[in-house]
XYZ file of C-alpha atoms in Angstrom:
138
model
C -2.338 10.785 10.021
C -2.342 11.190 6.615
C -5.222 8.778 4.882
C -4.860 8.572 1.038
C -8.147 7.082 -0.123
C -8.639 5.684 -3.957
C -11.739 4.539 -5.516
C -11.885 1.413 -7.356
C -14.678 -0.182 -9.648
C -14.689 -3.936 -9.362
C -14.772 -5.454 -13.070
C -15.765 -8.800 -13.517
C -12.723 -10.388 -14.113
C -11.772 -9.925 -10.877
C -14.278 -11.825 -9.206
C -13.886 -15.315 -8.962
C -16.753 -18.031 -9.353
C -18.624 -17.406 -6.509
C -19.198 -13.975 -8.057
C -17.223 -12.421 -5.303
C -13.555 -10.541 -5.992
C -10.707 -12.712 -5.495
C -8.715 -12.304 -2.744
C -5.356 -11.938 -4.346
C -6.774 -9.179 -6.111
C -7.008 -7.291 -2.960
C -3.447 -7.368 -2.683
C -3.351 -5.720 -5.411
C -5.790 -3.085 -4.919
C -3.399 -2.178 -1.695
C -0.575 -1.771 -4.069
C -3.233 0.949 -5.541
C -3.738 2.144 -2.513
C 0.099 2.654 -1.094
C 1.266 4.093 -4.517
C -1.895 6.391 -4.344
C -0.681 8.038 -0.461
C 2.775 8.295 -1.940
C 1.755 10.453 -4.451
C -0.233 11.950 -2.286
C 2.814 12.840 -0.238
C 4.535 14.254 -2.876
C 6.575 11.285 -4.841
C 6.676 8.403 -7.148
C 7.920 5.455 -6.518
C 9.729 5.179 -9.872
C 11.478 7.931 -8.978
C 13.177 5.691 -5.599
C 13.494 2.623 -8.911
C 15.804 5.118 -10.913
C 18.149 5.605 -8.513
C 18.992 1.356 -7.652
C 16.245 1.231 -4.858
C 13.375 -1.135 -4.181
C 10.559 -1.677 -1.708
C 10.036 -5.462 -1.499
C 7.181 -6.950 0.857
C 8.271 -8.492 4.029
C 5.436 -9.489 6.072
C 1.687 -9.073 4.709
C -1.288 -9.592 6.499
C -4.696 -9.495 5.364
C -8.464 -10.199 7.410
C -11.410 -10.684 4.979
C -14.704 -9.062 6.079
C -17.275 -8.810 3.832
C -17.241 -9.582 0.101
C -17.356 -6.914 -2.591
C -18.714 -8.113 -6.327
C -18.755 -6.762 -10.033
C -19.742 -3.357 -10.350
C -19.579 -2.505 -6.778
C -17.102 0.622 -6.174
C -13.854 -0.293 -3.413
C -12.705 2.607 -1.700
C -9.022 1.983 -0.551
C -7.878 3.732 2.663
C -4.155 4.000 3.369
C -2.034 5.007 6.078
C 1.575 4.568 7.274
C 0.619 2.707 10.251
C 4.440 2.964 11.903
C 7.737 3.604 10.215
C 11.419 3.666 11.639
C 13.174 5.152 9.603
C 14.348 1.428 7.722
C 10.766 -0.416 7.924
C 7.220 1.198 6.552
C 4.338 -0.565 7.684
C 1.123 0.002 5.584
C -2.553 0.091 7.041
C -5.462 -0.691 4.635
C -9.428 -0.718 4.785
C -10.930 -1.422 1.904
C -14.892 -0.660 2.513
C -17.604 -1.765 0.313
C -20.061 0.913 -0.998
C -22.018 1.440 2.507
C -18.748 1.618 3.918
C -18.468 -0.986 5.397
C -15.065 -2.650 5.825
C -14.594 -5.479 3.449
C -11.018 -5.755 4.073
C -8.312 -4.855 7.079
C -4.467 -5.383 6.154
C -0.918 -4.442 6.616
C 2.111 -4.517 4.945
C 5.777 -4.140 5.991
C 8.545 -2.612 3.262
C 11.962 -2.332 3.489
C 13.954 -0.586 0.824
C 16.775 -2.344 -0.097
C 19.314 -1.438 -3.206
C 18.975 -3.664 -6.039
C 21.884 -4.762 -6.874
C 22.493 -6.611 -3.058
C 19.175 -6.567 -1.510
C 20.954 -5.028 1.296
C 18.507 -2.750 3.748
C 19.105 1.053 3.044
C 18.158 3.670 5.327
C 15.945 6.042 3.817
C 16.428 9.347 6.163
C 19.773 9.185 4.160
C 19.001 7.927 0.547
C 15.511 10.291 0.922
C 15.800 12.940 3.450
C 12.562 14.125 1.975
C 10.764 11.075 1.761
C 11.531 10.714 5.435
C 10.507 13.958 6.830
C 7.022 13.584 5.105
C 6.744 9.869 6.408
C 7.475 11.043 9.613
C 5.014 13.615 9.524
C 2.162 11.380 7.636
C 2.556 8.763 10.246
C -0.049 7.493 13.240
C-alpha cells in the first residue's frame, strides 16, 4: 500500500477563536494529501479535467481526535483505502508534531463527465491511472 505524506504548517488564519485549527480546514488538507498522492503516482488531476472528467466527493467521514494549533506542523498521510474501477475511497491520518493522530478520515469519489455528471469507468478512460491505483491500494 502506497502512503503519501505532506507537511503543512498551521497558519494563524486556519485557527478559530479557541486557538485550534478550524474543523473545515482539515478537509482542505485532505485535498492537499490527495493531490500529493496522485502526484506521487505520476499523475495530475488537472490532466483529467482537461479531458472533461471531474471527481466529486460523494461521501466524507471525519473523526477529530486531538487539536492542532498555530505554529505547529501537521503531517497529512493519504492512501487509497478502496478502489473498484469506478469509485475510489481515500484514507487519511493527520498527525500532530509528536506523531499522534489528530484527525482520521475517508473521502469517496467517483469520476464523472463534467457536462453530464454521468459516471465513467476509470479503467476505460484512464488505464494508466487504473493500473497505478490497483497497485497502490490497500
